[in-house]
Amino acid sequence: GENVEQHPSTLSVQEGDSAVIKCTYSDSASNYFPWYKQELGKRPQLIIDIRSNVGEKKDQRIAVTLNKTAKHFSLHITETQPEDSAVYFCAAGKLPTGNQFYFGTGTSLTVIP
Amino acid sequence: DADVTQTPRNRITKTGKRIMLECSQTKGHDRMYWYRQDPGLGLRLIYYSFDVKDINKGEISDGYSVSRQAQAKFSLSLESAIPNQTALYFCATSDMAGVQGYTFGSGTRLTVV
């Protein structure tokens, strides 16, 4: 099966700085890579995703990049704000044939005001 | 979102007791999943179901069972709870192709004493 590794496990940044979270995957057939944000005491929610036919995707202050050759993808948050503090999970899966998404172990991001 | 609802939200139970966690959804999704979240381990799949007659084990199914009572309902049972099943449990749904990722329920925090 797929193995997704995520780093770092914790990350602290000053407000206004950028944050980068990196993930690697093992199955070259994976073609869909979502990112989830989980605020304290809440459910994970999809914040951005990328498919294997795209190298980069942006949505306001967040962006995701994908390197298929190296089998890694990253989440970039610019101009961080205190409300960005949360646990972020990356995942990998195969659409439409895959059975499930495989998750990384999470990154706890703290934005220091 | 009230579209994926889990009950109970919190539960404390004793070792050896049987307990059922329930999940219902109004999204009309065919696919439903049960995940377990532990600190540092991310989200691990327990069981998943693609329709009422389809039940599949995930990576950590031992000690758990499930029932898909209807398209909208998917229950997780711990036949004889043990302390290392103390965790946060999430139900998730996705459409047939998974093209919009998962929608997670609000979670059930289970403590086995």
Short mmCIF file of C-alpha atoms in Angstrom, two decimals:
data_model
loop_
_atom_site.label_atom_id
_atom_site.label_comp_id
_atom_site.label_asym_id
_atom_site.label_seq_id
_atom_site.Cartn_x
_atom_site.Cartn_y
_atom_site.Cartn_z
CA GLY A 1 0.00 0.00 0.00
CA GLU A 2 0.85 3.66 0.05
CA ASN A 3 3.15 5.17 2.68
CA VAL A 4 2.94 8.90 3.33
CA GLU A 5 5.56 10.64 5.45
CA GLN A 6 5.10 14.19 6.71
CA HIS A 7 7.61 16.67 8.17
CA PRO A 8 8.03 18.49 10.42
CA SER A 9 5.78 17.20 13.19
CA THR A 10 5.73 20.63 14.84
CA LEU A 11 6.38 24.06 13.39
CA SER A 12 6.39 27.48 15.01
CA VAL A 13 6.55 30.67 12.97
CA GLN A 14 6.17 34.37 13.66
CA GLU A 15 3.03 36.00 12.40
CA GLY A 16 3.59 37.22 8.86
CA ASP A 17 6.27 34.67 8.07
CA SER A 18 5.81 31.73 5.71
CA ALA A 19 5.33 28.10 6.70
CA VAL A 20 6.17 25.03 4.63
CA ILE A 21 5.09 21.47 5.34
CA LYS A 22 6.48 18.62 3.28
CA CYS A 23 5.19 15.16 2.46
CA THR A 24 6.54 12.22 0.52
CA TYR A 25 4.62 9.27 -0.87
CA SER A 26 5.69 5.84 -2.07
CA ASP A 27 3.14 4.73 -4.67
CA SER A 28 3.83 6.29 -8.05
CA ALA A 29 0.24 5.50 -9.06
CA SER A 30 -1.16 7.98 -6.53
CA ASN A 31 -2.66 10.92 -8.39
CA TYR A 32 -4.58 12.98 -5.85
CA PHE A 33 -3.08 14.86 -2.91
CA PRO A 34 -5.40 16.68 -0.51
CA TRP A 35 -4.44 18.76 2.50
CA TYR A 36 -6.58 18.97 5.61
CA LYS A 37 -6.58 21.50 8.43
CA GLN A 38 -7.74 20.47 11.87
CA GLU A 39 -8.30 23.20 14.40
CA LEU A 40 -8.23 22.30 18.06
CA GLY A 41 -11.25 20.17 18.97
CA LYS A 42 -12.65 20.23 15.46
CA ARG A 43 -12.86 17.93 12.47
CA PRO A 44 -10.29 17.87 9.66
CA GLN A 45 -11.38 20.03 6.76
CA LEU A 46 -10.11 20.06 3.21
CA ILE A 47 -8.24 23.27 2.47
CA ILE A 48 -6.60 22.55 -0.88
CA ASP A 49 -5.84 19.63 -3.14
CA ILE A 50 -3.76 18.92 -6.21
CA ARG A 51 -3.86 16.32 -8.91
CA SER A 52 -0.91 14.71 -10.58
CA ASN A 53 -1.40 16.53 -13.86
CA VAL A 54 -0.69 19.85 -12.13
CA GLY A 55 2.56 21.04 -10.60
CA GLU A 56 1.25 23.85 -8.44
CA LYS A 57 -2.05 25.20 -7.18
CA LYS A 58 -2.77 28.38 -5.24
CA ASP A 59 -5.68 29.63 -3.23
CA GLN A 60 -5.06 33.03 -1.69
CA ARG A 61 -2.36 32.56 0.96
CA ILE A 62 -1.99 28.82 0.57
CA ALA A 63 -0.35 26.87 -2.22
CA VAL A 64 0.57 23.29 -2.87
CA THR A 65 3.38 22.04 -5.09
CA LEU A 66 3.86 18.55 -6.44
CA ASN A 67 7.01 16.87 -7.75
CA LYS A 68 5.92 13.57 -9.26
CA THR A 69 9.42 12.48 -10.12
CA ALA A 70 10.61 12.82 -6.55
CA LYS A 71 7.24 11.76 -5.14
CA HIS A 72 6.88 14.67 -2.82
CA PHE A 73 4.42 17.51 -2.32
CA SER A 74 4.40 20.52 -0.07
CA LEU A 75 1.99 22.99 1.51
CA HIS A 76 3.04 26.62 1.58
CA ILE A 77 1.29 29.19 3.74
CA THR A 78 2.35 32.80 3.25
CA GLU A 79 1.74 35.79 5.52
CA THR A 80 0.74 33.50 8.35
CA GLN A 81 -1.90 34.62 10.84
CA PRO A 82 -2.77 33.31 14.30
CA GLU A 83 -5.87 31.62 12.88
CA ASP A 84 -3.59 29.45 10.76
CA SER A 85 -2.55 27.67 13.97
CA ALA A 86 -3.81 24.09 13.63
CA VAL A 87 -2.75 20.57 12.76
CA TYR A 88 -2.28 20.00 9.05
CA PHE A 89 -2.49 16.59 7.41
CA CYS A 90 -1.37 15.64 3.94
CA ALA A 91 -2.84 12.64 2.16
CA ALA A 92 -2.40 10.66 -1.04
CA GLY A 93 -4.79 8.54 -3.04
CA LYS A 94 -5.76 7.26 -6.45
CA LEU A 95 -8.81 8.64 -8.19
CA PRO A 96 -11.18 7.24 -9.22
CA THR A 97 -10.11 3.67 -8.58
CA GLY A 98 -8.54 3.90 -5.13
CA ASN A 99 -10.20 2.63 -1.99
CA GLN A 100 -8.98 5.23 0.46
CA PHE A 101 -6.69 8.13 1.14
CA TYR A 102 -3.49 7.56 3.08
CA PHE A 103 -2.63 10.22 5.62
CA GLY A 104 0.59 11.65 6.94
CA THR A 105 1.08 11.89 10.69
CA GLY A 106 0.28 15.58 10.87
CA THR A 107 2.10 18.87 11.50
CA SER A 108 1.14 21.06 14.42
CA LEU A 109 1.60 24.65 13.27
CA THR A 110 1.74 27.47 15.79
CA VAL A 111 1.73 31.06 14.58
CA ILE A 112 3.15 33.35 17.23
CA PRO A 113 1.57 36.84 17.27
CA ASP B 1 -21.29 21.15 8.90
CA ALA B 2 -24.20 19.04 10.09
CA ASP B 3 -24.00 16.86 6.98
CA VAL B 4 -21.90 14.14 8.65
CA THR B 5 -23.06 13.57 12.20
CA GLN B 6 -21.43 11.37 14.79
CA THR B 7 -22.88 10.24 18.08
CA PRO B 8 -21.90 10.32 20.85
CA ARG B 9 -19.41 13.22 20.89
CA ASN B 10 -17.74 11.94 24.03
CA ARG B 11 -17.91 8.63 25.78
CA ILE B 12 -16.21 7.03 28.74
CA THR B 13 -16.58 3.29 29.01
CA LYS B 14 -15.11 0.47 31.04
CA THR B 15 -12.78 -2.24 29.85
CA GLY B 16 -14.70 -5.19 28.46
CA LYS B 17 -17.85 -3.26 27.62
CA ARG B 18 -19.40 -3.23 24.17
CA ILE B 19 -19.84 0.18 22.64
CA MET B 20 -21.24 1.47 19.37
CA LEU B 21 -20.33 4.70 17.64
CA GLU B 22 -22.78 5.95 15.06
CA CYS B 23 -22.39 8.00 11.92
CA SER B 24 -25.07 9.38 9.65
CA GLN B 25 -24.75 11.60 6.59
CA THR B 26 -26.96 13.72 4.43
CA LYS B 27 -24.46 14.26 1.63
CA GLY B 28 -25.76 11.38 -0.46
CA HIS B 29 -22.29 9.88 -0.63
CA ASP B 30 -21.86 6.18 -1.27
CA ARG B 31 -18.52 5.78 0.45
CA MET B 32 -18.14 5.85 4.21
CA TYR B 33 -15.09 5.34 6.39
CA TRP B 34 -14.09 5.00 10.00
CA TYR B 35 -10.73 6.44 11.05
CA ARG B 36 -8.96 6.54 14.34
CA GLN B 37 -6.75 9.49 15.34
CA ASP B 38 -3.95 9.16 17.86
CA PRO B 39 -1.35 11.82 18.66
CA GLY B 40 1.71 11.39 16.45
CA LEU B 41 0.10 8.64 14.42
CA GLY B 42 -2.22 10.64 12.24
CA LEU B 43 -5.41 9.13 10.88
CA ARG B 44 -5.56 5.37 10.47
CA LEU B 45 -8.30 3.53 8.62
CA ILE B 46 -10.36 0.99 10.56
CA TYR B 47 -13.09 0.00 8.07
CA TYR B 48 -14.66 1.34 4.93
CA SER B 49 -17.81 0.67 2.92
CA PHE B 50 -18.72 1.58 -0.63
CA ASP B 51 -22.36 0.55 -0.37
CA VAL B 52 -24.71 -1.28 1.96
CA LYS B 53 -23.45 -4.71 0.91
CA ASP B 54 -19.79 -3.78 0.78
CA ILE B 55 -17.64 -3.82 3.93
CA ASN B 56 -13.86 -3.79 3.90
CA LYS B 57 -11.18 -3.92 6.57
CA GLY B 58 -8.66 -1.15 6.89
CA GLU B 59 -5.20 -1.29 8.38
CA ILE B 60 -6.28 -1.54 12.02
CA SER B 61 -9.58 -3.48 12.04
CA ASP B 62 -8.74 -5.93 14.84
CA GLY B 63 -11.05 -5.43 17.82
CA TYR B 64 -13.60 -3.50 15.77
CA SER B 65 -16.64 -4.35 13.67
CA VAL B 66 -18.96 -2.25 11.53
CA SER B 67 -22.47 -2.24 10.17
CA ARG B 68 -23.76 -0.31 7.15
CA GLN B 69 -27.45 -0.12 7.97
CA ALA B 70 -28.33 2.14 5.06
CA GLN B 71 -26.57 4.31 2.53
CA ALA B 72 -26.60 7.11 5.07
CA LYS B 73 -25.63 5.17 8.21
CA PHE B 74 -22.40 3.47 9.19
CA SER B 75 -21.77 2.25 12.73
CA LEU B 76 -18.55 1.19 14.42
CA SER B 77 -18.59 -1.27 17.31
CA LEU B 78 -16.00 -2.19 19.85
CA GLU B 79 -17.05 -5.66 20.97
CA SER B 80 -14.97 -5.66 24.15
CA ALA B 81 -13.32 -2.32 24.71
CA ILE B 82 -9.73 -2.13 25.92
CA PRO B 83 -7.74 0.90 27.11
CA ASN B 84 -5.56 1.15 24.00
CA GLN B 85 -8.73 1.84 22.02
CA THR B 86 -8.88 5.20 23.74
CA ALA B 87 -8.72 7.63 20.83
CA LEU B 88 -10.57 10.16 18.72
CA TYR B 89 -12.72 8.44 16.10
CA PHE B 90 -13.81 10.07 12.88
CA CYS B 91 -16.35 9.00 10.34
CA ALA B 92 -15.79 10.29 6.81
CA THR B 93 -17.67 10.18 3.54
CA SER B 94 -16.79 10.68 -0.09
CA ASP B 95 -18.54 10.53 -3.42
CA MET B 96 -18.05 7.60 -5.76
CA ALA B 97 -14.87 8.87 -7.30
CA GLY B 98 -13.59 10.69 -4.25
CA VAL B 99 -13.01 13.73 -6.37
CA GLN B 100 -13.74 16.16 -3.56
CA GLY B 101 -11.82 14.35 -0.89
CA TYR B 102 -13.40 13.38 2.39
CA THR B 103 -16.01 15.12 4.48
CA PHE B 104 -15.35 14.30 8.11
CA GLY B 105 -17.80 14.05 10.95
CA SER B 106 -17.29 15.98 14.15
CA GLY B 107 -15.57 13.08 15.88
CA THR B 108 -16.17 10.90 18.91
CA ARG B 109 -13.71 11.07 21.77
CA LEU B 110 -13.69 7.63 23.38
CA THR B 111 -11.99 6.85 26.66
CA VAL B 112 -11.73 3.27 27.89
CA VAL B 113 -10.92 2.97 31.58
#
